[in-house]
Amino acid sequence: MRNKTIKKRCTKQSLPKFEGICKTFDELQAAAAVYLSELEDIETIRSNVDSALVDGTQYTTDFVCEKQNGDIVAWACVYRKHLMKPLTVKLLDASRSFWMGRGADWRLVVDEA
């Protein structure tokens, strides 16, 4: 999850299955975007989709994918070193609750150790 009003440099790329240009804010998110675009069962992907409102701040989910069977899967990217930070845990829990409350599957992408 990222703050919707992020003021950070992003990388823009055109990838298959993405609706429009895919904007990524770090290497982990960029690698996940490439990985998702290569999955056979995914039909369309949206990046940085509005999701949970936490403490009055709007956040986005890194990727929301629609599978060929119509299922929705939300993917959040986080670095392993941030997993135990209280704010990260709070935001990931809010994202998971938001998407699971809408009937979507929720998954987490974590970098290698």
Short mmCIF file of C-alpha atoms in Angstrom, two decimals:
data_model
loop_
_atom_site.label_atom_id
_atom_site.label_comp_id
_atom_site.label_asym_id
_atom_site.label_seq_id
_atom_site.Cartn_x
_atom_site.Cartn_y
_atom_site.Cartn_z
CA MET A 1 0.00 0.00 0.00
CA ARG A 2 1.14 3.48 -0.78
CA ASN A 3 -0.13 6.91 0.10
CA LYS A 4 -2.24 8.14 -2.81
CA THR A 5 -0.47 11.51 -2.81
CA ILE A 6 3.02 10.01 -3.03
CA LYS A 7 5.65 12.52 -4.09
CA LYS A 8 8.28 10.10 -5.31
CA ARG A 9 9.85 9.45 -8.68
CA CYS A 10 8.10 6.68 -10.59
CA THR A 11 8.98 4.51 -13.54
CA LYS A 12 6.44 4.32 -16.33
CA GLN A 13 6.32 1.30 -18.59
CA SER A 14 3.97 -0.29 -21.04
CA LEU A 15 3.39 -3.93 -20.17
CA PRO A 16 0.99 -6.51 -21.59
CA LYS A 17 -2.34 -6.91 -19.76
CA PHE A 18 -2.06 -3.53 -17.99
CA GLU A 19 -4.82 -0.99 -18.45
CA GLY A 20 -2.82 2.05 -19.56
CA ILE A 21 0.70 2.80 -18.42
CA CYS A 22 2.07 0.88 -15.42
CA LYS A 23 3.63 3.22 -12.85
CA THR A 24 5.98 1.66 -10.32
CA PHE A 25 7.77 3.32 -7.41
CA ASP A 26 10.53 0.83 -6.57
CA GLU A 27 12.34 -2.24 -7.89
CA LEU A 28 10.13 -4.71 -6.04
CA GLN A 29 6.95 -3.25 -7.51
CA ALA A 30 8.52 -3.17 -11.00
CA ALA A 31 9.58 -6.83 -10.75
CA ALA A 32 6.10 -7.80 -9.54
CA ALA A 33 4.53 -5.95 -12.49
CA VAL A 34 6.62 -7.91 -14.98
CA TYR A 35 5.86 -11.19 -13.18
CA LEU A 36 2.10 -10.53 -13.15
CA SER A 37 2.03 -9.53 -16.82
CA GLU A 38 3.50 -12.95 -17.69
CA LEU A 39 0.96 -15.05 -15.76
CA GLU A 40 -1.31 -17.03 -18.08
CA ASP A 41 -4.54 -16.89 -16.02
CA ILE A 42 -4.59 -13.10 -15.59
CA GLU A 43 -6.62 -11.12 -18.10
CA THR A 44 -6.20 -7.47 -17.01
CA ILE A 45 -4.11 -5.62 -14.43
CA ARG A 46 -4.48 -2.16 -12.90
CA SER A 47 -1.69 -0.52 -10.91
CA ASN A 48 -1.97 1.81 -7.89
CA VAL A 49 -5.70 1.33 -7.38
CA ASP A 50 -7.51 3.38 -4.71
CA SER A 51 -8.31 1.23 -1.71
CA ALA A 52 -8.39 1.68 2.06
CA LEU A 53 -8.80 4.93 3.95
CA VAL A 54 -6.61 4.81 7.07
CA ASP A 55 -6.63 7.64 9.63
CA GLY A 56 -8.10 10.04 7.07
CA THR A 57 -5.48 9.27 4.40
CA GLN A 58 -6.33 7.51 1.12
CA TYR A 59 -4.03 4.63 0.18
CA THR A 60 -3.62 2.60 -2.97
CA THR A 61 -3.04 -1.09 -3.60
CA ASP A 62 -0.10 -1.90 -5.87
CA PHE A 63 -1.91 -4.20 -8.32
CA VAL A 64 -5.45 -5.41 -8.85
CA CYS A 65 -5.81 -8.25 -11.35
CA GLU A 66 -8.83 -9.79 -12.99
CA LYS A 67 -8.42 -13.45 -13.83
CA GLN A 68 -9.93 -15.13 -16.88
CA ASN A 69 -12.56 -16.79 -14.66
CA GLY A 70 -13.67 -13.37 -13.33
CA ASP A 71 -11.98 -13.59 -9.92
CA ILE A 72 -10.25 -10.48 -8.56
CA VAL A 73 -6.82 -10.65 -6.90
CA ALA A 74 -5.17 -7.70 -5.13
CA TRP A 75 -1.38 -7.73 -4.73
CA ALA A 76 0.57 -5.63 -2.22
CA CYS A 77 4.36 -5.29 -2.46
CA VAL A 78 6.49 -4.76 0.66
CA TYR A 79 10.15 -5.13 1.47
CA ARG A 80 10.99 -7.74 4.10
CA LYS A 81 12.78 -5.14 6.25
CA HIS A 82 9.48 -3.21 6.61
CA LEU A 83 7.28 -6.17 7.55
CA MET A 84 7.56 -5.69 11.31
CA LYS A 85 7.04 -1.93 11.36
CA PRO A 86 3.76 -1.08 13.11
CA LEU A 87 2.52 1.30 10.37
CA THR A 88 3.27 -1.25 7.64
CA VAL A 89 1.38 -3.95 9.55
CA LYS A 90 -1.57 -1.57 10.06
CA LEU A 91 -1.68 -0.63 6.35
CA LEU A 92 -1.37 -4.20 5.13
CA ASP A 93 -4.16 -5.29 7.46
CA ALA A 94 -6.36 -2.45 6.21
CA SER A 95 -5.64 -3.43 2.60
CA ARG A 96 -6.38 -7.10 3.26
CA SER A 97 -9.65 -6.26 5.01
CA PHE A 98 -10.65 -3.83 2.25
CA TRP A 99 -10.16 -6.33 -0.58
CA MET A 100 -11.40 -9.44 1.21
CA GLY A 101 -14.54 -7.49 2.17
CA ARG A 102 -15.15 -7.03 -1.55
CA GLY A 103 -14.75 -10.73 -2.29
CA ALA A 104 -11.25 -10.43 -3.74
CA ASP A 105 -8.28 -12.63 -3.00
CA TRP A 106 -5.40 -10.70 -1.38
CA ARG A 107 -1.74 -11.57 -1.79
CA LEU A 108 1.54 -10.18 -0.55
CA VAL A 109 4.77 -9.87 -2.55
CA VAL A 110 7.93 -9.81 -0.41
CA ASP A 111 11.52 -9.49 -1.61
CA GLU A 112 14.06 -12.24 -1.04
CA ALA A 113 16.15 -12.20 2.12
#
